[in-house]
Amino acid sequence: MHFTLSHELDAPLDAVELAVLSPELGPRLASKVPLLESVVTVEHALRGGELLRVLRFQASAPLPIFKGYPIARDAMSWEERSTYRLADHSSTWQVNPKEQWRRYFRAEGTYRLDRLPDGRTRRRVDGDIEIRLRVLGPLVERLAVAEVQRTYDAEADTLRELVTP
């Protein structure tokens, strides 16, 4: 399932980009997203105009459709790996669940900052999520995209906090 999310921020691109590059960005998300227990920075390295960031997410509960079912804790853990390029203010990202769950799930996409004419910034995220479950796959994909939307809404709020002096 493809999705596109866009947020406009009342700050110039340079300020938003500094917030995107901040090592504080990932860990601040956990307190803003109800289904997240933690977000840990595994890697954060800026070299040659590129930021390689790996964040490890641990959900506190499964998606609502699976509430009441015994879901393994490690099935609710994943890493997001992204490479942000300063030259074009964009990145590619992919989500990697634990090895034993990869046959059921795939997610990847792009993340871009665009300068708006009025000194503001648009952040656009395009992605694809594929959940390979018989019968329930499309429904779970829609629920997962709703959680992704909540997470990127929280990230936009965090970016706003980081750019506000």
PDB file of C-alpha atoms in Angstrom:
ATOM      1  CA  MET A   1       0.000   0.000   0.000  1.00  0.00           C
ATOM      2  CA  HIS A   2       1.443   3.337  -1.038  1.00  0.00           C
ATOM      3  CA  PHE A   3       1.118   6.419   1.161  1.00  0.00           C
ATOM      4  CA  THR A   4       2.107  10.075   0.998  1.00  0.00           C
ATOM      5  CA  LEU A   5       2.242  12.316   4.065  1.00  0.00           C
ATOM      6  CA  SER A   6       2.968  16.019   4.038  1.00  0.00           C
ATOM      7  CA  HIS A   7       3.438  18.599   6.790  1.00  0.00           C
ATOM      8  CA  GLU A   8       4.186  22.289   6.488  1.00  0.00           C
ATOM      9  CA  LEU A   9       6.405  23.793   9.152  1.00  0.00           C
ATOM     10  CA  ASP A  10       6.635  27.476  10.065  1.00  0.00           C
ATOM     11  CA  ALA A  11      10.433  27.528   9.910  1.00  0.00           C
ATOM     12  CA  PRO A  12      13.045  27.900   7.192  1.00  0.00           C
ATOM     13  CA  LEU A  13      14.439  24.766   5.559  1.00  0.00           C
ATOM     14  CA  ASP A  14      17.882  25.182   7.166  1.00  0.00           C
ATOM     15  CA  ALA A  15      16.372  25.204  10.674  1.00  0.00           C
ATOM     16  CA  VAL A  16      14.125  22.217   9.941  1.00  0.00           C
ATOM     17  CA  GLU A  17      17.054  20.332   8.434  1.00  0.00           C
ATOM     18  CA  LEU A  18      19.108  20.892  11.599  1.00  0.00           C
ATOM     19  CA  ALA A  19      16.184  19.462  13.588  1.00  0.00           C
ATOM     20  CA  VAL A  20      15.987  16.452  11.226  1.00  0.00           C
ATOM     21  CA  LEU A  21      19.713  15.878  11.774  1.00  0.00           C
ATOM     22  CA  SER A  22      19.409  16.144  15.565  1.00  0.00           C
ATOM     23  CA  PRO A  23      20.180  13.001  17.560  1.00  0.00           C
ATOM     24  CA  GLU A  24      17.274  14.017  19.845  1.00  0.00           C
ATOM     25  CA  LEU A  25      14.647  13.511  17.132  1.00  0.00           C
ATOM     26  CA  GLY A  26      14.145   9.740  17.411  1.00  0.00           C
ATOM     27  CA  PRO A  27      14.134   9.336  21.192  1.00  0.00           C
ATOM     28  CA  ARG A  28      11.647  12.217  21.640  1.00  0.00           C
ATOM     29  CA  LEU A  29       9.067  10.357  19.525  1.00  0.00           C
ATOM     30  CA  ALA A  30       8.409   7.579  22.050  1.00  0.00           C
ATOM     31  CA  SER A  31       6.703   9.956  24.477  1.00  0.00           C
ATOM     32  CA  LYS A  32       4.413  11.303  21.732  1.00  0.00           C
ATOM     33  CA  VAL A  33       3.120   8.081  20.144  1.00  0.00           C
ATOM     34  CA  PRO A  34       0.873   5.982  22.406  1.00  0.00           C
ATOM     35  CA  LEU A  35       1.767   2.604  20.841  1.00  0.00           C
ATOM     36  CA  LEU A  36       5.534   3.211  21.159  1.00  0.00           C
ATOM     37  CA  GLU A  37       7.363   2.044  24.250  1.00  0.00           C
ATOM     38  CA  SER A  38      10.779   3.259  23.132  1.00  0.00           C
ATOM     39  CA  VAL A  39      12.845   4.636  20.265  1.00  0.00           C
ATOM     40  CA  VAL A  40      16.594   4.103  20.620  1.00  0.00           C
ATOM     41  CA  THR A  41      19.289   5.549  18.393  1.00  0.00           C
ATOM     42  CA  VAL A  42      21.468   2.642  17.239  1.00  0.00           C
ATOM     43  CA  GLU A  43      23.565   4.667  14.792  1.00  0.00           C
ATOM     44  CA  HIS A  44      23.821   8.380  14.025  1.00  0.00           C
ATOM     45  CA  ALA A  45      26.773   9.232  11.768  1.00  0.00           C
ATOM     46  CA  LEU A  46      27.206  12.329   9.592  1.00  0.00           C
ATOM     47  CA  ARG A  47      29.910  11.800   6.955  1.00  0.00           C
ATOM     48  CA  GLY A  48      30.506  13.285   3.537  1.00  0.00           C
ATOM     49  CA  GLY A  49      27.252  15.222   3.500  1.00  0.00           C
ATOM     50  CA  GLU A  50      25.110  12.210   4.467  1.00  0.00           C
ATOM     51  CA  LEU A  51      23.529  11.240   7.753  1.00  0.00           C
ATOM     52  CA  LEU A  52      23.177   7.513   8.340  1.00  0.00           C
ATOM     53  CA  ARG A  53      20.632   6.977  11.127  1.00  0.00           C
ATOM     54  CA  VAL A  54      19.351   3.723  12.518  1.00  0.00           C
ATOM     55  CA  LEU A  55      16.528   3.897  15.061  1.00  0.00           C
ATOM     56  CA  ARG A  56      15.217   0.866  16.959  1.00  0.00           C
ATOM     57  CA  PHE A  57      11.511   1.017  17.745  1.00  0.00           C
ATOM     58  CA  GLN A  58       9.721  -1.076  20.361  1.00  0.00           C
ATOM     59  CA  ALA A  59       5.930  -0.979  20.320  1.00  0.00           C
ATOM     60  CA  SER A  60       4.174  -1.242  23.679  1.00  0.00           C
ATOM     61  CA  ALA A  61       1.174  -3.032  22.180  1.00  0.00           C
ATOM     62  CA  PRO A  62       0.225  -4.644  18.881  1.00  0.00           C
ATOM     63  CA  LEU A  63      -2.039  -2.929  16.366  1.00  0.00           C
ATOM     64  CA  PRO A  64      -5.598  -2.818  17.742  1.00  0.00           C
ATOM     65  CA  ILE A  65      -6.761  -5.606  15.399  1.00  0.00           C
ATOM     66  CA  PHE A  66      -4.394  -8.012  17.207  1.00  0.00           C
ATOM     67  CA  LYS A  67      -5.318  -6.950  20.756  1.00  0.00           C
ATOM     68  CA  GLY A  68      -6.082 -10.042  22.815  1.00  0.00           C
ATOM     69  CA  TYR A  69      -3.920 -12.310  20.655  1.00  0.00           C
ATOM     70  CA  PRO A  70      -0.566 -13.571  21.913  1.00  0.00           C
ATOM     71  CA  ILE A  71       1.876 -11.470  19.858  1.00  0.00           C
ATOM     72  CA  ALA A  72       5.586 -12.055  20.473  1.00  0.00           C
ATOM     73  CA  ARG A  73       7.351  -8.975  21.863  1.00  0.00           C
ATOM     74  CA  ASP A  74      10.047  -9.164  19.176  1.00  0.00           C
ATOM     75  CA  ALA A  75       7.324  -9.063  16.498  1.00  0.00           C
ATOM     76  CA  MET A  76       6.636  -5.536  17.746  1.00  0.00           C
ATOM     77  CA  SER A  77      10.254  -4.403  17.354  1.00  0.00           C
ATOM     78  CA  TRP A  78      11.912  -3.035  14.224  1.00  0.00           C
ATOM     79  CA  GLU A  79      14.731  -0.843  12.983  1.00  0.00           C
ATOM     80  CA  GLU A  80      14.342   2.079  10.631  1.00  0.00           C
ATOM     81  CA  ARG A  81      17.454   2.771   8.581  1.00  0.00           C
ATOM     82  CA  SER A  82      17.682   6.060   6.709  1.00  0.00           C
ATOM     83  CA  THR A  83      20.310   7.940   4.748  1.00  0.00           C
ATOM     84  CA  TYR A  84      19.697  11.682   4.593  1.00  0.00           C
ATOM     85  CA  ARG A  85      21.569  13.666   1.921  1.00  0.00           C
ATOM     86  CA  LEU A  86      22.285  17.321   2.672  1.00  0.00           C
ATOM     87  CA  ALA A  87      22.796  18.127  -1.030  1.00  0.00           C
ATOM     88  CA  ASP A  88      19.173  17.474  -1.977  1.00  0.00           C
ATOM     89  CA  HIS A  89      17.489  17.648   1.469  1.00  0.00           C
ATOM     90  CA  SER A  90      16.103  14.149   1.107  1.00  0.00           C
ATOM     91  CA  SER A  91      16.563  10.626   2.315  1.00  0.00           C
ATOM     92  CA  THR A  92      15.645   7.067   1.608  1.00  0.00           C
ATOM     93  CA  TRP A  93      14.440   4.831   4.414  1.00  0.00           C
ATOM     94  CA  GLN A  94      13.551   1.227   5.041  1.00  0.00           C
ATOM     95  CA  VAL A  95      12.071  -0.643   7.964  1.00  0.00           C
ATOM     96  CA  ASN A  96      13.636  -3.906   9.033  1.00  0.00           C
ATOM     97  CA  PRO A  97      11.721  -6.116  11.451  1.00  0.00           C
ATOM     98  CA  LYS A  98      13.508  -8.932  13.248  1.00  0.00           C
ATOM     99  CA  GLU A  99      14.720 -11.607  10.814  1.00  0.00           C
ATOM    100  CA  GLN A 100      11.941 -14.123  11.573  1.00  0.00           C
ATOM    101  CA  TRP A 101       9.236 -11.543  10.738  1.00  0.00           C
ATOM    102  CA  ARG A 102      10.671 -10.173   7.462  1.00  0.00           C
ATOM    103  CA  ARG A 103       8.715 -12.598   5.288  1.00  0.00           C
ATOM    104  CA  TYR A 104       5.514 -10.923   6.514  1.00  0.00           C
ATOM    105  CA  PHE A 105       6.473  -7.258   6.321  1.00  0.00           C
ATOM    106  CA  ARG A 106       8.235  -4.766   4.048  1.00  0.00           C
ATOM    107  CA  ALA A 107       8.315  -0.967   4.199  1.00  0.00           C
ATOM    108  CA  GLU A 108      10.468   1.606   2.418  1.00  0.00           C
ATOM    109  CA  GLY A 109      10.270   5.070   1.001  1.00  0.00           C
ATOM    110  CA  THR A 110      11.602   8.596   0.708  1.00  0.00           C
ATOM    111  CA  TYR A 111      11.627  11.675   2.923  1.00  0.00           C
ATOM    112  CA  ARG A 112      12.082  15.178   1.524  1.00  0.00           C
ATOM    113  CA  LEU A 113      12.262  18.760   2.721  1.00  0.00           C
ATOM    114  CA  ASP A 114      11.190  21.498   0.297  1.00  0.00           C
ATOM    115  CA  ARG A 115      11.678  25.227   0.696  1.00  0.00           C
ATOM    116  CA  LEU A 116       8.370  27.103   0.382  1.00  0.00           C
ATOM    117  CA  PRO A 117       8.272  30.654  -1.013  1.00  0.00           C
ATOM    118  CA  ASP A 118       7.168  32.235   2.279  1.00  0.00           C
ATOM    119  CA  GLY A 119      10.184  31.014   4.282  1.00  0.00           C
ATOM    120  CA  ARG A 120       8.402  27.878   5.477  1.00  0.00           C
ATOM    121  CA  THR A 121       9.269  24.248   4.836  1.00  0.00           C
ATOM    122  CA  ARG A 122       7.252  21.280   3.561  1.00  0.00           C
ATOM    123  CA  ARG A 123       8.217  17.814   4.743  1.00  0.00           C
ATOM    124  CA  ARG A 124       6.954  15.042   2.482  1.00  0.00           C
ATOM    125  CA  VAL A 125       7.168  11.326   3.158  1.00  0.00           C
ATOM    126  CA  ASP A 126       6.331   8.779   0.461  1.00  0.00           C
ATOM    127  CA  GLY A 127       6.324   5.110   1.285  1.00  0.00           C
ATOM    128  CA  ASP A 128       5.148   1.631   0.554  1.00  0.00           C
ATOM    129  CA  ILE A 129       4.057  -0.886   3.170  1.00  0.00           C
ATOM    130  CA  GLU A 130       3.422  -4.502   2.336  1.00  0.00           C
ATOM    131  CA  ILE A 131       2.040  -6.937   4.902  1.00  0.00           C
ATOM    132  CA  ARG A 132       1.852 -10.489   3.678  1.00  0.00           C
ATOM    133  CA  LEU A 133      -0.929 -12.123   5.685  1.00  0.00           C
ATOM    134  CA  ARG A 134      -3.700 -14.172   4.158  1.00  0.00           C
ATOM    135  CA  VAL A 135      -7.065 -12.462   4.212  1.00  0.00           C
ATOM    136  CA  LEU A 136      -6.047  -9.800   6.766  1.00  0.00           C
ATOM    137  CA  GLY A 137      -3.085  -8.312   4.870  1.00  0.00           C
ATOM    138  CA  PRO A 138      -4.908  -5.339   3.256  1.00  0.00           C
ATOM    139  CA  LEU A 139      -6.740  -4.468   6.487  1.00  0.00           C
ATOM    140  CA  VAL A 140      -3.534  -4.628   8.539  1.00  0.00           C
ATOM    141  CA  GLU A 141      -1.792  -2.458   5.924  1.00  0.00           C
ATOM    142  CA  ARG A 142      -4.464   0.238   6.350  1.00  0.00           C
ATOM    143  CA  LEU A 143      -4.115   0.089  10.141  1.00  0.00           C
ATOM    144  CA  ALA A 144      -0.315   0.223   9.856  1.00  0.00           C
ATOM    145  CA  VAL A 145      -0.501   3.288   7.587  1.00  0.00           C
ATOM    146  CA  ALA A 146      -2.746   4.979  10.173  1.00  0.00           C
ATOM    147  CA  GLU A 147      -0.057   4.342  12.819  1.00  0.00           C
ATOM    148  CA  VAL A 148       2.631   5.618  10.431  1.00  0.00           C
ATOM    149  CA  GLN A 149       0.540   8.795   9.988  1.00  0.00           C
ATOM    150  CA  ARG A 150       0.339   9.253  13.787  1.00  0.00           C
ATOM    151  CA  THR A 151       4.093   8.730  14.084  1.00  0.00           C
ATOM    152  CA  TYR A 152       4.931  11.270  11.361  1.00  0.00           C
ATOM    153  CA  ASP A 153       2.433  13.734  12.879  1.00  0.00           C
ATOM    154  CA  ALA A 154       4.341  13.341  16.162  1.00  0.00           C
ATOM    155  CA  GLU A 155       7.637  13.772  14.331  1.00  0.00           C
ATOM    156  CA  ALA A 156       6.356  17.012  12.758  1.00  0.00           C
ATOM    157  CA  ASP A 157       5.445  18.249  16.260  1.00  0.00           C
ATOM    158  CA  THR A 158       8.928  17.278  17.469  1.00  0.00           C
ATOM    159  CA  LEU A 159      10.550  19.127  14.570  1.00  0.00           C
ATOM    160  CA  ARG A 160       8.494  22.207  15.482  1.00  0.00           C
ATOM    161  CA  GLU A 161       9.758  21.949  19.081  1.00  0.00           C
ATOM    162  CA  LEU A 162      13.365  21.559  17.969  1.00  0.00           C
ATOM    163  CA  VAL A 163      13.258  24.628  15.679  1.00  0.00           C
ATOM    164  CA  THR A 164      11.568  26.861  18.283  1.00  0.00           C
ATOM    165  CA  PRO A 165      14.170  28.742  20.345  1.00  0.00           C
TER     166      PRO A 165
END
